[in-house]
Short mmCIF file of C-alpha atoms in Angstrom, two decimals:
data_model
loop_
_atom_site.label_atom_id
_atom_site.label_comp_id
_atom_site.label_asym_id
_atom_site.label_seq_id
_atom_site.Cartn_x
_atom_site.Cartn_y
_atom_site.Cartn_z
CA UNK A 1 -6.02 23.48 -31.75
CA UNK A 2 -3.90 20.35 -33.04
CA UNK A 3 -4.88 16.82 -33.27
CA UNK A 4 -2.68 15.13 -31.39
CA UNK A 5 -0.18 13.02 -33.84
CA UNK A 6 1.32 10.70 -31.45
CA UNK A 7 0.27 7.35 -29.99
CA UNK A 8 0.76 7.13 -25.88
CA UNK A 9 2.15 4.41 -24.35
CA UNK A 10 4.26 3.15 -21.26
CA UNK A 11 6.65 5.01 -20.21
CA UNK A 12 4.95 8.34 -21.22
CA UNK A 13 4.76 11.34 -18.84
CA UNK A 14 2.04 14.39 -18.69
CA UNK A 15 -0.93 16.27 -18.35
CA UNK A 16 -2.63 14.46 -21.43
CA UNK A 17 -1.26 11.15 -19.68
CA UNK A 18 -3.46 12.04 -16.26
CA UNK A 19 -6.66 12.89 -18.19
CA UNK A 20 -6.20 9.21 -19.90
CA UNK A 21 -5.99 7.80 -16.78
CA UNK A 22 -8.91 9.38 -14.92
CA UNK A 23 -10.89 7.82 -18.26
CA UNK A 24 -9.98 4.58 -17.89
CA UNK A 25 -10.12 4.79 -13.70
CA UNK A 26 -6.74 4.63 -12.98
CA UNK A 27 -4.55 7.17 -10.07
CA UNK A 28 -4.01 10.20 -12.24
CA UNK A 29 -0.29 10.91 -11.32
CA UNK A 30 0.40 11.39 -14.69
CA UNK A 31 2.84 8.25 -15.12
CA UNK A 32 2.20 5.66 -17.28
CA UNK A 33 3.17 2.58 -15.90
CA UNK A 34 2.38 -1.40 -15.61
CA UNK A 35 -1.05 -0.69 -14.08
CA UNK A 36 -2.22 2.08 -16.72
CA UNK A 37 -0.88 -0.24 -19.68
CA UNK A 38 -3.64 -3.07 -18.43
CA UNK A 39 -6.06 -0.90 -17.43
CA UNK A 40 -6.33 0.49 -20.93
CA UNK A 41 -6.59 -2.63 -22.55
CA UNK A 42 -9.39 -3.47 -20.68
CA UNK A 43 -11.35 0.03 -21.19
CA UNK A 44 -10.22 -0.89 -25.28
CA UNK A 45 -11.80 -4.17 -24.79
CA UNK A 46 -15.31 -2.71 -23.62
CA UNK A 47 -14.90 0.10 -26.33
CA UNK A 48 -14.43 -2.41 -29.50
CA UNK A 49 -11.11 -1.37 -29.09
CA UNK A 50 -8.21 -3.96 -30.18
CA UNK A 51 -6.74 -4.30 -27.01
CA UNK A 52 -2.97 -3.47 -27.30
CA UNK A 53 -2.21 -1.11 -24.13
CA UNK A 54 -1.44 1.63 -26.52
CA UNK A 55 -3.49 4.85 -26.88
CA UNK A 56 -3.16 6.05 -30.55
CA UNK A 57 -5.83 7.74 -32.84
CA UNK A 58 -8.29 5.36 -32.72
CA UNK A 59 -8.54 5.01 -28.44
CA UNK A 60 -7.69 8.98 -27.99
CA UNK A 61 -10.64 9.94 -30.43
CA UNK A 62 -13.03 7.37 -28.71
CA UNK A 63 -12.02 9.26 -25.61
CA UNK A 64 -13.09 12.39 -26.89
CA UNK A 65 -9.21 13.32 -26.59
CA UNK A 66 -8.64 13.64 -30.28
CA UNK A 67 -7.98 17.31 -30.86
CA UNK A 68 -6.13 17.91 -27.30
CA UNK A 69 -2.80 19.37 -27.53
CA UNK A 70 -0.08 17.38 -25.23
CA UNK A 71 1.36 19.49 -22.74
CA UNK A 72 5.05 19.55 -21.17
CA UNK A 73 5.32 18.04 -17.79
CA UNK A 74 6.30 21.32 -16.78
CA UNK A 75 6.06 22.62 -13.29
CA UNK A 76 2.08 23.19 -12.89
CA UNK A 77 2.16 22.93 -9.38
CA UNK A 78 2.11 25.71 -6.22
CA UNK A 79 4.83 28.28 -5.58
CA UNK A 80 5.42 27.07 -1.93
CA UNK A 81 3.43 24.98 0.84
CA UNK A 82 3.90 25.29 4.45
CA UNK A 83 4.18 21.66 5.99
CA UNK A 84 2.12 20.24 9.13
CA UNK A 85 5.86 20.34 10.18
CA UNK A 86 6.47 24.43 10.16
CA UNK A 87 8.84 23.97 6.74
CA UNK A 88 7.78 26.03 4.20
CA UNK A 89 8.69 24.78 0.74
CA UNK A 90 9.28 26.52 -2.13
CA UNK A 91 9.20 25.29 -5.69
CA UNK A 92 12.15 25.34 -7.70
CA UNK A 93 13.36 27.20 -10.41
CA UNK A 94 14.90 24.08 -12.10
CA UNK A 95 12.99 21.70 -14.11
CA UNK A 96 12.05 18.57 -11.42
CA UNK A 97 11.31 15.22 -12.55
CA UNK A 98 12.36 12.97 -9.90
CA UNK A 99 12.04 13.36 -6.08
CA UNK A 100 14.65 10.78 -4.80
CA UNK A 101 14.37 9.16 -1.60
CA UNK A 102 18.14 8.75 0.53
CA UNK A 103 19.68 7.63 3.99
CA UNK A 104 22.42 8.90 5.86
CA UNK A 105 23.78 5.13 5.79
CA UNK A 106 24.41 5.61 9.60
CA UNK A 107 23.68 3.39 12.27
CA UNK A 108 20.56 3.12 13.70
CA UNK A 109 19.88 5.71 16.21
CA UNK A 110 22.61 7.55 15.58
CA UNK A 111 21.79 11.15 15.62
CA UNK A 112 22.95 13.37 13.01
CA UNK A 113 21.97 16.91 12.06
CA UNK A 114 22.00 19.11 8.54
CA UNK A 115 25.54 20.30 10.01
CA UNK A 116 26.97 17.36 10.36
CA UNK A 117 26.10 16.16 7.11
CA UNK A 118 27.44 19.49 5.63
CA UNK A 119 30.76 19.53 6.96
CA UNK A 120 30.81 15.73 6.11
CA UNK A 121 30.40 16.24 2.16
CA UNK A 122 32.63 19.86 2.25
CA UNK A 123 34.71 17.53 3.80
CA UNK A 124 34.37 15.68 -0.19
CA UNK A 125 34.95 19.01 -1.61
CA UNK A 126 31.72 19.70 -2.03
CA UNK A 127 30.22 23.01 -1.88
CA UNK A 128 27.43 22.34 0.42
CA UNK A 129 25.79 19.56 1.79
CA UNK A 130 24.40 17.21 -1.37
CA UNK A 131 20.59 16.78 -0.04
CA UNK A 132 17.96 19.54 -0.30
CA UNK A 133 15.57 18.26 2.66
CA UNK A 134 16.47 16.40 6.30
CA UNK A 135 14.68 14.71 8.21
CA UNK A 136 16.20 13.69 11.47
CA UNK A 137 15.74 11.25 14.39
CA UNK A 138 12.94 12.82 16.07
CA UNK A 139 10.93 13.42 12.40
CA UNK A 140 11.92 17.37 12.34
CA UNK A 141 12.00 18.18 8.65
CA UNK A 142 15.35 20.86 8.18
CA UNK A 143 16.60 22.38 4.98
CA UNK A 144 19.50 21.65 2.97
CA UNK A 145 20.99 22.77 -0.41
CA UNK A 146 18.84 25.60 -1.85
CA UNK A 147 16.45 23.52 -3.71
CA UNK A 148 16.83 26.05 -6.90
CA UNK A 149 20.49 25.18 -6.75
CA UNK A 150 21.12 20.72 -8.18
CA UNK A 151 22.28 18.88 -5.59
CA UNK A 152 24.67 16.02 -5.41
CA UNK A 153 22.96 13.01 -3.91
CA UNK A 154 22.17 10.58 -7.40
CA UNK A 155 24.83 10.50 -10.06
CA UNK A 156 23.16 11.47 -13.41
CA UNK A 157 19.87 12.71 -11.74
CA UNK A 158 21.08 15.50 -9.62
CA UNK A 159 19.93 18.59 -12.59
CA UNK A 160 16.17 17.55 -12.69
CA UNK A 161 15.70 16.20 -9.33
CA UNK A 162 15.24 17.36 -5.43
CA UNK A 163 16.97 14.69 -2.92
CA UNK A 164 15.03 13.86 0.47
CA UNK A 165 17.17 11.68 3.00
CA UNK A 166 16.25 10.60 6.46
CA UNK A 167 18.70 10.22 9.05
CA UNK A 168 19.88 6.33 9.57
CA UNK A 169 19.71 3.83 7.22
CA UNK A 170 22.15 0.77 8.50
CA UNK A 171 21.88 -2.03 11.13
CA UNK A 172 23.89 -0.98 14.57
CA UNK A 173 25.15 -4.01 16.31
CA UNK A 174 27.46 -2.46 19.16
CA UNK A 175 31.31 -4.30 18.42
CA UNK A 176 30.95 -4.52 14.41
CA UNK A 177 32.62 -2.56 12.45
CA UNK A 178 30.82 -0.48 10.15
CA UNK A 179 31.75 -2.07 6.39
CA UNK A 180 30.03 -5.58 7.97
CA UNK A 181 26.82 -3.92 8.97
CA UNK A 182 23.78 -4.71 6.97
CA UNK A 183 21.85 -1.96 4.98
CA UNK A 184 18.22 -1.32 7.56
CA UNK A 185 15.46 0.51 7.38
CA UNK A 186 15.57 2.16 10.58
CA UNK A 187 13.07 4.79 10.02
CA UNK A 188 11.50 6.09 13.36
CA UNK A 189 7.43 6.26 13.44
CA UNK A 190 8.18 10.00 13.55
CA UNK A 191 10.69 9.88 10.50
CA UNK A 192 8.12 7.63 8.53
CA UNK A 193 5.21 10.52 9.36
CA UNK A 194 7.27 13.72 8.28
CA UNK A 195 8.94 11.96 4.73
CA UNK A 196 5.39 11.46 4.16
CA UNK A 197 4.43 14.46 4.87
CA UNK A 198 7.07 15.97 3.11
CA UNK A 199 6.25 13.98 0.13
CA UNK A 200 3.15 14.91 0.07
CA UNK A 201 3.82 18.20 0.21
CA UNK A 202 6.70 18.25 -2.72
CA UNK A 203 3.90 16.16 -5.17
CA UNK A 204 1.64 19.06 -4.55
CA UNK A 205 4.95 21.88 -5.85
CA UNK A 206 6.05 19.32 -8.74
CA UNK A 207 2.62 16.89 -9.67
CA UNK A 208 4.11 15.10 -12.14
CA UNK A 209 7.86 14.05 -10.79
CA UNK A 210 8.41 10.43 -9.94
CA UNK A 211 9.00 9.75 -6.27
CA UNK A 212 11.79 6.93 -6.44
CA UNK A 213 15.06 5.43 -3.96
CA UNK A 214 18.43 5.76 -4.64
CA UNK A 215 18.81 2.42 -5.02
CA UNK A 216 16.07 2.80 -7.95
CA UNK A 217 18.81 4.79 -10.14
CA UNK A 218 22.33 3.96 -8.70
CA UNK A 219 24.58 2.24 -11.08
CA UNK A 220 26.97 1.06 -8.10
CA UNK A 221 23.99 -1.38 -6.56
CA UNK A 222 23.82 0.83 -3.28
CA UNK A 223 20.76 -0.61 -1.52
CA UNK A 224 19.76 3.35 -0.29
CA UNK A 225 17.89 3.97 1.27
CA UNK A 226 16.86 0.42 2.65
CA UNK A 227 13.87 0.26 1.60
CA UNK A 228 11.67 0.16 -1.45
CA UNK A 229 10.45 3.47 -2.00
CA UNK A 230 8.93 3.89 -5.30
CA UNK A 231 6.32 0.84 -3.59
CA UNK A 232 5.42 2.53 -0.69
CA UNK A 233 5.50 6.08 -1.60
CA UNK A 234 3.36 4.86 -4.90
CA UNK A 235 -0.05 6.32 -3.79
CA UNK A 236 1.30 9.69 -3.24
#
């Protein structure tokens, strides 16, 4: 086996990542953020450590991870899971590192099914609708694209990434038109149980892709898809 030559740090992504963080008692999703960065200098701290949020030689051989080779963040997870909601879901073939989180941008309680949205974006020219997973008005999870096929839903992320979007997404005050309506979440309590769900159940097919909004990646300031995401979707 290798010694590991490389110094982790934020930013970094992984298998070895996760096993650094159950160490120094941080979630293990594998992605090093804010929260791992000052939780390691702590754990340096009470190992004699200097404390600079960065684990190199030193801190990986005092955690006994010295001679561990790094993996890939490849696809480790199952081939399929069967939701609460009667969806089975089945991993893809493609490489996923980001589940991204969308809207319809339609009014609020407006319904609007995976046909609709289909004809809307062949409509664009598109070849089939852009998300891979619905969820509608009454929290019924439907499919979309073929998830081993990229989708079209986030400009620059669509080859690595599965798009979720939930129907709504915009205020609806009856008399405005739609260009002055204000960007809502308008999530049902049954939409907010099934994207969970759903997310849940895609962490457990792709463990170490970053759940994130649209908004979190868009270069054209969309606020998609009205609410922050990567927050509350954090301790999945």
């Amino acid at each position: 086996i290798k010694n590991i030559a490389m110094a982790y740090k934020e930013g970094a992504r992984g298998a070895i990542v996760a096993q650094i963080q159950k160490i120094i008692g941080c979630y293990a999703d594998g992605i090093w953020g804010r929260l791992t960065t000052e939780s390691l200098k702590e754990w340096q701290r009470d190992h004699g450590l200097t404390a600079d949020g960065i684990a190199g030689p030193a801190t990986l051989a005092k955690m006994g991870l010295a001679k561990v080779t790094p993996t890939t963040n490849r696809q480790k997870g199952l081939a399929s899971v069967t939701g609460s909601y009667g969806l089975t879901l089945r991993r893809s073939k493609r490489q996923i590192q980001h589940i991204i989180v969308h809207c319809t941008a339609t009014r609020e309680g407006q319904p609007m099914s995976v046909q609709d949205i289909r004809r809307e974006h062949r409509a664009q020219g598109w070849s089939d609708i852009g998300y891979h997973y619905v969820v509608t008005l009454d929290g019924k999870v439907h499919e979309g694209r073929n998830v081993d096929i990229a989708g079209a839903h986030a400009e620059g992320y669509n080859a690595k990434s599965v798009g979720v979007v939930y129907v709504g997404g915009v205020e609806n005050r009856p008399g405005v038109e739609y260009k002055r309506l204000k960007a809502k979440d308008t999530r049902t309590q049954a939409q907010r149980y099934a994207i969970r769900q759903l997310l849940c159940d895609l962490r457990k097919l792709y463990p170490y892709a970053r759940i994130i909004g649209h908004r979190d990646v868009d270069k054209k300031g969309k606020e998609c898809p009205s609410f922050d995401a990567t927050k509350e979707y954090r301790d999945i």
